[in-house]
């Protein structure tokens, strides 16, 4: 398959869903760049995230999962901003252009794109070691974006879902085992919490998506907001596959495992009664796991009240510790 | 160097130049996504292009040149749309985080960013085989973007600069030789024709940047516009290093060599007297090389009037011919 055929083929797999009201993709795939109309009163939200083989997914991961995940991690960033997805660009570097691989990759990406919905508006295809770079563009009412910097003393710390399942799946795969279907889905087909992000606008004081590990990502909120937090690990719901594990073994996966793409946000305490409604609108369980405090730093207590000492502070590229990804 | 340090360090190398009037980067590096204000009456122009080692630049290319070129190829796409550069996102995949390499890379990219000017607004850093993915965002007055589809019968075909020098440099490098400084600069430090792109708004009927080869890229205009063209190769100015070459040897480099990032555009014939002014405003020489015709297809004549038969139709990833890049 030749380069331009490949771009056209991808284009066919991405039928255009309706654009957000007032917005428009004036010019899509097939020119030097795409052209968009941003509606008055809206701001543009833009993020880019790359997946590299052997780093963000194990070698041998299904092409459909790679297609899904490359888009999902970017949609997760839009969700964390409270943005409505609008358009995305795909820069795909491939060692070869095997038809079956491309079909599966496009299927995985197109299925998520249709569900979001978000429209493929352009991109680039080249040969080289497998690397998938997606840039997602979203829209948010001017001034309404959720940021990392708004956490205030007394706010509750809330997390969606049950972080730890993706890290457990990865640990299992790297150990030569077969993850449970739920864990495998968490790793390969993370679900960006777009509905929750939209529901949190005007409600959450700060928000981030959990990509590096819950404590590490909460740490980014604390740093940006100039506050500290006390986390009670007992408040964190346990993924099914870890239910029988002793706390000391499962907490590192729950607190420091990356790749879950849940949202961690802070909420003024007076809004706690809103949580069930937010969970319903977000389609995901929400758990209060701690509270924002004045004293800088992050303190985490185990169920017995003892202090939790993290074995690592989240995944770091370049010189990571024993918890490094492959 | 750790991941977040690396992002911060890059950020420091990109002091924020003034934003285009009425626009604003409301939220830059350090959150889940960047947030932008698009001024009323303006449309957003977005493109993404990846550079992979051994494909888009030879192994061993200077880090500064890689930093420059990764941004330049995207600015060239904005130029071809007649857009004003505004912001860019950088997704950098690196095998290791060697300080000297990163400094040089950032220097090369920051120097061009300051000249454009365009502002770094976000990105992503990961470990893996070297891959640089830039997404550039620009602004254009609503409806004023230059596209590929507006060429009309009778229009002149015009090209900027002297395409062929970059391909000659690459051919020389791959043959183990040392290119002339001019050719080397064309390959490693292509100059995006931003001023020319702006000058062409409301004047050119169609425009594209020359990345795959002059005839291949002109072919994209013809296809999008539903027209044909007759090109007179004698009208094409010859790069200095090829001045003494016989036409049969140099034409493949001039007509099918990629990587020059000049602009090829079509111009209503009545506007031919504007060409010297456009060249002055664009800061680059402009040459009329042909004319748009009704009959589909692209006919190219050599100086003696004989038909030129291209050895290939431009660079193709995946299964390219004898002119393939490394």
XYZ file of C-alpha atoms in Angstrom:
652
model
C 0.000 0.000 0.000
C 1.366 3.402 -0.888
C 1.387 6.439 1.339
C -1.519 8.348 -0.160
C -3.619 5.221 -0.466
C -3.029 4.618 3.212
C -4.189 8.091 4.188
C -7.283 7.726 2.007
C -8.039 4.354 3.462
C -7.833 5.699 6.983
C -10.061 8.575 5.953
C -12.735 6.159 4.740
C -12.740 4.428 8.096
C -13.578 7.650 9.869
C -16.973 8.831 8.728
C -17.517 12.359 9.973
C -19.705 12.537 13.083
C -21.568 15.800 13.686
C -19.279 18.654 14.680
C -19.916 20.465 17.976
C -22.592 23.151 17.446
C -21.269 26.243 15.691
C -17.953 24.630 14.865
C -16.944 23.289 11.508
C -14.084 21.539 9.802
C -13.882 23.829 6.783
C -11.106 21.816 5.158
C -10.129 18.284 6.180
C -7.752 15.615 4.894
C -6.112 16.261 1.536
C -4.581 19.707 1.789
C -1.430 21.004 3.473
C -3.348 21.580 6.694
C -6.856 21.377 8.084
C -8.948 24.509 8.652
C -11.456 24.839 11.489
C -14.092 27.267 12.582
C -14.078 27.825 16.362
C -17.461 29.124 17.554
C -17.640 32.500 19.312
C -17.411 32.163 23.091
C -15.445 28.929 22.837
C -11.777 28.312 23.431
C -9.659 25.741 21.672
C -8.114 22.954 23.774
C -5.157 21.096 22.223
C -3.007 18.197 23.372
C -0.620 15.719 21.810
C 0.502 12.316 23.039
C 2.679 9.716 21.397
C 2.612 5.949 21.852
C 5.849 4.111 21.099
C 6.046 0.342 20.861
C 7.710 -1.303 23.838
C 7.219 1.831 25.932
C 3.512 2.617 25.994
C 2.351 -0.829 24.988
C 4.094 -4.220 25.018
C 5.510 -5.497 21.725
C 2.851 -7.701 20.159
C -0.128 -5.652 21.368
C -3.136 -6.008 19.056
C -3.247 -3.340 16.369
C -6.853 -2.512 17.296
C -5.788 -1.843 20.878
C -2.966 0.430 19.693
C -5.383 2.373 17.502
C -7.846 2.697 20.374
C -5.278 3.637 22.970
C -3.435 6.234 20.887
C -6.678 8.167 20.564
C -7.909 7.322 24.076
C -4.933 8.839 25.881
C -5.524 12.122 24.059
C -9.277 12.070 24.669
C -8.429 11.494 28.306
C -6.476 14.757 28.309
C -9.464 16.554 26.773
C -11.686 14.941 29.435
C -9.391 16.219 32.175
C -9.866 19.736 30.772
C -13.649 19.395 30.582
C -13.439 19.867 26.813
C -15.793 18.578 24.132
C -13.793 16.586 21.543
C -13.895 18.101 18.071
C -11.104 17.014 15.703
C -7.891 15.052 15.716
C -4.752 14.694 13.622
C -2.871 11.411 13.290
C 0.867 11.112 12.579
C 1.587 7.446 12.052
C 5.091 6.019 11.690
C 5.034 2.368 10.606
C 7.809 -0.131 9.915
C 5.765 -1.603 7.059
C 2.302 -1.194 5.671
C 0.756 -4.627 6.295
C -2.871 -4.455 5.251
C -4.289 -6.539 8.098
C -2.463 -4.530 10.720
C -3.670 -1.230 9.264
C -7.271 -2.439 9.017
C -7.269 -3.506 12.651
C -5.524 -0.335 13.781
C -8.017 1.845 11.917
C -10.933 -0.191 13.281
C -9.795 0.279 16.866
C -9.296 3.994 16.391
C -12.449 4.567 14.344
C -14.686 2.777 16.848
C -13.527 5.054 19.645
C -13.671 8.124 17.376
C -17.309 7.390 16.529
C -18.174 6.932 20.198
C -16.455 10.094 21.423
C -17.381 11.529 18.872
C -14.335 13.165 17.304
C -13.370 13.631 13.661
C -10.131 12.740 11.897
C -9.133 15.942 10.108
C -5.620 15.307 8.885
C -2.329 13.651 9.497
C 0.862 12.222 8.190
C 2.119 8.720 7.406
C 5.781 7.716 7.280
C 7.957 4.633 7.489
C 10.060 3.954 10.595
C 9.849 2.267 13.981
C 6.209 2.049 15.125
C 5.123 5.349 16.664
C 1.615 6.777 16.842
C 1.277 10.482 17.551
C -2.228 11.887 17.944
C -3.097 15.539 18.410
C -6.598 16.104 19.736
C -8.468 19.395 19.493
C -11.463 20.160 21.668
C -13.691 23.068 22.566
C -14.661 24.548 25.895
C -16.712 27.606 26.820
C -14.302 30.496 27.374
C -12.849 30.326 30.863
C -14.548 27.032 31.759
C -11.590 24.663 31.241
C -10.679 22.487 34.208
C -7.070 23.052 35.192
C -4.630 21.615 37.699
C -4.211 24.818 39.623
C -7.562 25.384 41.341
C -7.398 23.000 44.346
C -8.131 24.780 47.635
C -7.634 23.781 51.268
C -10.583 21.717 52.459
C -11.489 20.376 49.009
C -12.144 16.662 48.705
C -9.873 14.499 46.552
C -11.969 12.256 44.318
C -11.011 9.563 41.820
C -13.101 7.797 39.191
C -13.126 4.034 38.677
C -10.670 1.635 40.242
C -7.083 2.523 39.337
C -4.598 -0.338 39.425
C -6.143 -2.727 36.932
C -4.042 -1.530 33.976
C -0.818 -1.771 35.968
C -1.814 -5.255 37.157
C -2.422 -6.323 33.571
C 0.962 -4.993 32.476
C 2.720 -6.699 35.387
C 0.995 -9.954 34.461
C 1.866 -9.687 30.759
C 5.504 -8.898 31.519
C 5.615 -11.904 33.842
C 4.440 -14.125 30.994
C 0.909 -14.544 32.358
C -2.540 -13.801 31.009
C -4.429 -10.913 32.636
C -8.111 -11.177 33.513
C -10.378 -9.793 30.782
C -11.183 -6.751 32.944
C -7.532 -5.983 33.572
C -6.661 -6.546 29.926
C -9.408 -4.137 28.883
C -8.120 -1.536 31.347
C -4.644 -1.747 29.807
C -5.510 -2.091 26.118
C -8.821 -0.260 25.836
C -8.832 2.504 28.442
C -12.075 4.476 28.423
C -11.534 8.217 28.404
C -13.877 9.788 30.957
C -15.290 12.399 28.601
C -18.796 12.480 30.082
C -17.371 12.895 33.564
C -15.064 15.697 32.423
C -18.015 17.583 30.957
C -20.052 17.040 34.141
C -17.200 18.435 36.254
C -17.154 21.849 34.555
C -18.092 24.521 37.038
C -17.992 21.919 39.825
C -14.474 20.506 40.243
C -11.803 22.927 41.426
C -8.960 21.013 39.716
C -8.696 17.937 37.531
C -6.064 15.655 35.954
C -6.126 12.300 34.239
C -4.301 9.381 35.849
C -1.635 8.401 33.344
C 1.542 8.320 35.434
C 0.022 6.909 38.628
C -2.579 8.275 41.038
C -0.197 9.787 43.584
C 2.123 11.203 40.941
C -0.748 12.823 39.087
C -2.384 14.119 42.250
C 1.064 15.520 43.014
C 0.856 17.595 39.828
C -2.410 19.133 41.070
C -0.825 19.898 44.443
C 2.217 21.496 42.856
C 0.171 23.596 40.432
C -2.246 24.645 43.195
C 0.371 25.259 45.895
C -1.331 22.994 48.437
C -0.888 19.556 50.024
C -3.157 16.534 50.455
C -3.899 13.721 52.838
C -5.003 10.531 51.131
C -6.700 7.637 52.892
C -5.919 4.543 50.852
C -8.828 2.716 52.484
C -11.157 4.959 50.471
C -9.808 3.665 47.180
C -11.953 0.945 45.592
C -10.002 -2.176 44.700
C -9.975 -3.637 41.165
C -11.655 -7.060 41.148
C -8.474 -8.914 40.269
C -6.716 -7.462 43.303
C -9.558 -7.994 45.781
C -7.830 -10.869 47.573
C -4.392 -9.296 47.590
C -2.899 -8.002 50.851
C -2.873 -4.215 50.984
C 0.924 -4.004 50.961
C 1.079 -5.781 47.596
C -1.828 -4.085 45.864
C -1.355 -0.478 47.000
C 1.694 0.122 44.770
C -0.403 -0.901 41.767
C -3.357 1.220 42.868
C -1.410 4.302 43.886
C 1.531 4.312 41.513
C 0.428 2.205 38.547
C 0.011 4.229 35.386
C -2.194 3.855 32.366
C -5.656 3.800 33.965
C -6.801 7.106 32.471
C -9.291 7.679 35.222
C -9.843 11.256 36.383
C -8.577 12.557 39.729
C -10.210 15.811 40.752
C -10.764 18.082 43.718
C -14.205 19.190 44.815
C -15.270 21.885 47.300
C -16.509 19.922 50.349
C -19.933 21.607 50.243
C -20.502 19.936 46.868
C -20.060 16.394 48.242
C -23.817 15.737 47.885
C -23.372 16.212 44.130
C -21.154 13.134 43.855
C -23.849 10.533 43.141
C -25.269 12.737 40.386
C -21.812 13.333 38.910
C -21.109 9.592 38.976
C -24.379 8.933 37.160
C -23.697 11.583 34.510
C -20.108 10.383 34.160
C -21.101 6.728 33.942
C -18.405 5.714 36.419
C -18.097 5.262 40.175
C -16.538 8.106 42.138
C -14.670 7.680 45.420
C -13.525 10.278 47.923
C -9.960 9.324 48.795
C -8.675 12.323 50.686
C -8.657 16.018 51.373
C -6.616 19.053 50.365
C -4.580 20.527 53.237
C -2.510 23.614 53.791
C 0.739 21.792 54.542
C 2.615 21.083 51.288
C 3.252 17.484 50.320
C 1.221 14.350 49.990
C 0.580 12.037 52.944
C -1.017 8.659 52.319
C -2.309 6.407 55.107
C -2.923 2.677 54.887
C -6.046 1.025 56.336
C -4.299 0.535 59.716
C -3.422 4.206 59.895
C 0.276 3.707 59.136
C 1.980 5.950 56.593
C 2.261 4.549 53.088
C 5.729 4.820 51.577
C 5.554 4.769 47.781
C 8.146 2.519 46.121
C 8.246 5.007 43.256
C 6.607 8.253 42.266
C 5.030 7.207 39.005
C 6.455 6.190 35.669
C 9.390 8.182 34.404
C 10.880 7.844 30.979
C 14.696 7.817 31.007
C 16.221 6.128 34.013
C 13.079 4.795 35.673
C 13.303 2.566 38.710
C 12.272 -1.054 39.216
C 8.689 -0.282 38.296
C 9.675 0.838 34.795
C 7.609 -0.251 31.854
C 9.250 -2.525 29.283
C 17.525 14.113 33.001
C 14.035 13.132 33.996
C 10.915 13.561 31.902
C 9.444 16.584 33.617
C 12.811 18.279 33.846
C 13.164 17.793 30.125
C 9.820 19.416 29.368
C 10.670 22.325 31.652
C 14.037 22.737 30.058
C 12.528 22.858 26.607
C 9.992 25.367 27.857
C 12.767 27.660 29.052
C 14.331 27.614 25.622
C 11.169 28.919 24.035
C 10.475 32.384 25.366
C 6.992 33.401 24.313
C 6.978 35.758 21.312
C 3.963 38.035 20.919
C 0.795 36.166 19.966
C -1.057 37.158 16.789
C -3.369 40.114 17.527
C -6.547 39.109 19.375
C -5.332 35.572 20.010
C -3.996 34.269 23.246
C -2.523 31.146 24.757
C -4.701 31.075 27.873
C -2.981 28.001 29.295
C 0.346 26.638 28.068
C 2.753 23.899 29.126
C 2.047 22.213 32.447
C -1.584 21.115 32.277
C -3.324 18.237 30.533
C -3.794 20.360 27.423
C -3.199 23.879 26.180
C -6.063 26.360 25.837
C -6.192 29.012 23.121
C -8.326 31.979 22.239
C -9.035 32.198 18.501
C -9.934 35.770 17.504
C -13.333 36.440 15.920
C -13.191 36.342 12.125
C -10.225 33.985 12.160
C -10.083 30.282 11.382
C -7.725 27.791 12.929
C -5.235 26.031 10.647
C -3.708 22.800 11.977
C -1.143 20.368 10.616
C 1.090 17.636 11.970
C 4.272 16.161 10.526
C 6.640 13.606 11.959
C 10.358 13.235 11.327
C 11.808 9.767 11.870
C 15.537 9.091 11.914
C 16.835 7.380 8.793
C 13.706 8.337 6.884
C 13.379 12.105 7.003
C 16.981 12.804 7.902
C 20.126 10.650 7.636
C 21.359 8.948 10.806
C 23.938 11.231 12.370
C 22.237 14.497 11.390
C 23.043 17.337 13.804
C 20.531 17.644 16.619
C 20.126 21.364 15.872
C 19.175 20.561 12.286
C 16.618 17.983 13.463
C 15.074 20.513 15.832
C 14.950 23.121 13.084
C 13.601 20.820 10.427
C 10.869 19.217 12.552
C 9.379 22.660 13.100
C 10.227 23.936 9.603
C 8.269 21.249 7.752
C 5.163 22.155 9.750
C 5.681 25.895 9.293
C 5.981 25.153 5.592
C 2.501 23.618 5.667
C 1.157 26.727 7.401
C 2.917 28.857 4.764
C 1.256 26.865 1.993
C -2.125 27.693 3.587
C -1.312 31.398 3.904
C -1.638 31.074 7.682
C 0.040 33.120 10.391
C 1.887 30.779 12.804
C 0.527 30.903 16.334
C 1.352 27.890 18.552
C 2.910 24.464 18.300
C 2.951 21.229 20.251
C 5.990 18.934 20.359
C 5.835 15.171 20.904
C 9.406 13.976 21.233
C 10.398 10.303 21.374
C 14.058 9.869 22.296
C 16.238 6.795 22.771
C 18.064 8.499 25.628
C 18.155 11.905 27.174
C 21.715 13.042 26.459
C 22.044 16.618 27.664
C 24.172 17.892 24.789
C 21.817 16.446 22.188
C 18.776 17.998 23.825
C 20.439 21.395 24.161
C 21.352 21.431 20.492
C 17.931 20.146 19.433
C 16.166 22.802 21.488
C 18.498 25.506 20.161
C 17.730 24.601 16.560
C 14.012 24.528 17.185
C 13.920 27.641 19.371
C 15.877 29.751 16.896
C 13.365 29.028 14.162
C 10.425 29.435 16.569
C 11.642 32.906 17.528
C 12.052 33.888 13.876
C 8.649 32.634 12.720
C 7.454 33.606 15.382
C 5.506 30.698 16.895
C 5.076 29.644 20.514
C 5.622 26.238 22.113
C 2.395 25.560 24.005
C 2.626 21.923 25.042
C 3.852 18.490 24.237
C 4.930 15.099 25.333
C 8.274 13.392 25.895
C 8.807 9.625 25.842
C 11.590 7.106 25.390
C 11.862 5.091 22.196
C 13.428 5.251 18.724
C 14.054 8.874 17.726
C 10.847 10.423 16.387
C 9.880 14.088 16.400
C 6.213 14.913 15.888
C 5.240 18.572 15.701
C 1.703 19.905 15.442
C 1.526 23.506 14.295
C -1.492 25.746 14.755
C -1.957 28.910 12.754
C -4.610 31.512 12.072
C -6.096 32.820 8.868
C -8.916 35.262 8.159
C -12.091 33.249 7.647
C -12.247 31.955 4.091
C -8.821 33.271 3.131
C -6.806 30.032 3.424
C -4.893 29.008 0.315
C -5.938 25.538 -0.795
C -4.913 23.060 -3.463
C -8.215 23.128 -5.272
C -8.449 26.590 -6.814
C -6.226 26.282 -9.911
C -8.048 27.387 -13.095
C -7.269 26.929 -16.788
C -4.899 29.668 -17.959
C -3.315 30.232 -14.534
C 0.455 30.419 -14.382
C 2.401 27.803 -12.428
C 4.990 29.495 -10.209
C 7.645 28.105 -7.882
C 9.765 29.832 -5.267
C 13.517 29.362 -4.900
C 15.545 26.727 -6.691
C 14.234 23.241 -5.908
C 16.763 20.441 -6.223
C 19.441 21.557 -3.777
C 18.103 19.463 -0.860
C 17.863 16.342 -3.009
C 21.376 16.961 -4.307
C 22.672 17.264 -0.743
C 20.976 14.013 0.258
C 22.328 12.214 -2.803
C 25.821 13.468 -1.962
C 25.589 12.458 1.716
C 24.327 8.989 0.830
C 27.191 8.619 -1.645
C 29.650 9.385 1.140
C 30.455 12.894 -0.089
C 30.215 16.340 1.434
C 27.512 18.646 0.023
C 28.205 22.301 -0.700
C 27.234 24.596 2.187
C 24.214 25.878 0.218
C 22.978 22.371 -0.523
C 23.598 21.274 3.056
C 21.576 24.234 4.327
C 18.728 23.402 1.937
C 18.567 19.856 3.326
C 19.160 20.492 7.026
C 17.796 23.995 7.530
C 14.942 24.460 5.060
C 13.397 27.927 5.282
C 9.614 27.825 5.477
C 8.232 30.461 3.090
C 5.925 32.082 5.622
C 6.216 35.639 4.286
C 5.486 34.427 0.780
C 2.455 32.439 1.962
C 1.029 35.538 3.611
C 1.676 37.620 0.502
C -0.147 35.066 -1.652
C -3.467 35.351 0.195
C -6.101 36.733 -2.119
C -3.655 36.445 -5.021
C -2.691 32.805 -5.654
C -5.492 30.508 -6.823
C -3.881 27.370 -5.327
C -0.761 26.630 -3.297
C 1.233 23.680 -1.941
C 4.648 23.236 -0.392
C 7.240 21.149 -2.197
C 8.004 18.267 0.136
C 7.601 15.203 -2.093
C 9.050 16.700 -5.279
C 7.930 19.564 -7.511
C 6.015 17.496 -10.085
C 4.415 15.244 -7.465
C 3.252 18.207 -5.411
C 2.039 20.137 -8.453
C 0.184 16.919 -9.286
C -1.708 17.243 -5.994
C -2.882 20.721 -7.037
C -3.967 19.405 -10.436
C -5.873 16.509 -8.898
C -7.599 18.678 -6.301
C -8.450 21.330 -8.897
C -9.500 18.942 -11.677
C -7.142 20.460 -14.230
C -3.872 19.666 -16.018
C -0.614 21.570 -16.502
C 2.187 22.076 -18.994
C 5.546 22.700 -17.379
C 8.544 24.105 -19.205
C 11.616 22.865 -17.351
C 13.701 25.602 -18.943
C 11.864 28.090 -16.747
C 13.118 26.447 -13.572
C 16.151 28.160 -12.034
C 19.048 25.809 -11.363
C 20.633 25.442 -7.904
C 24.238 26.689 -7.984
C 25.710 23.267 -7.318
C 23.924 21.833 -10.355
C 24.708 24.705 -12.736
C 27.283 22.731 -14.719
C 25.284 19.499 -14.830
C 23.676 18.349 -18.070
C 19.911 18.796 -18.030
C 19.238 15.038 -18.136
C 21.104 14.517 -14.867
C 19.863 17.530 -12.950
C 16.179 17.560 -13.931
C 15.308 14.497 -11.803
C 16.702 16.310 -8.754
C 14.934 19.558 -9.637
C 11.582 18.060 -10.586
C 11.305 15.022 -8.327
C 13.654 15.716 -5.417
C 11.832 16.238 -2.149
C 12.622 18.247 0.927
C 13.037 21.714 -0.540
C 9.966 23.201 1.156
C 9.578 25.862 -1.464
C 6.048 26.899 -2.422
C 4.466 25.965 -5.736
C 1.383 28.031 -6.561
C -0.893 28.989 -9.389
C -1.627 32.594 -10.305
C -4.258 34.090 -12.616
C -2.294 35.218 -15.702
C -3.544 38.813 -15.366
C -1.657 39.016 -12.057
C 1.729 38.202 -13.614
C 2.868 41.843 -13.147
C 2.489 41.287 -9.386
C 5.272 38.696 -9.357
C 8.229 41.020 -8.640
C 6.330 42.556 -5.719
C 5.373 39.145 -4.373
C 8.994 38.006 -4.641
C 10.117 41.067 -2.718
C 7.532 40.592 0.016
C 8.281 36.863 0.186
C 12.023 37.391 0.252
C 12.612 34.730 -2.376
C 12.863 34.537 -6.155
C 9.769 33.423 -8.061
C 9.811 31.674 -11.421
C 6.994 30.967 -13.839
C 7.461 27.356 -14.904
C 4.244 26.546 -16.710
C 0.551 27.013 -17.222
C -2.669 25.300 -16.155
C -4.494 23.599 -19.034
C -7.845 21.934 -19.515
C -6.489 18.530 -20.495
C -5.876 16.439 -17.354
C -2.349 15.320 -16.582
C 1.038 16.941 -16.323
C 3.277 17.417 -19.334
C 6.854 18.576 -18.821
C 9.123 19.700 -21.643
C 12.900 19.864 -21.580
C 14.859 22.812 -23.002
C 15.013 21.186 -26.466
C 11.233 20.746 -26.509
C 11.316 16.995 -25.922
C 8.975 15.466 -23.319
C 10.491 14.866 -19.907
C 9.849 11.389 -18.525
C 10.098 11.403 -14.730
C 12.090 8.482 -13.301
C 9.730 8.532 -10.304
C 6.787 10.549 -9.091
C 8.154 11.811 -5.809
C 9.108 10.137 -2.615
C 6.802 7.377 -1.382
C 7.083 5.718 1.972
C 6.626 1.932 1.759
C 7.983 0.391 -1.409
C 9.657 3.420 -2.936
C 11.723 3.090 -6.092
C 15.435 3.634 -6.705
C 15.179 7.255 -5.609
C 14.039 6.267 -2.110
C 15.510 8.036 0.843
C 17.659 6.024 3.257
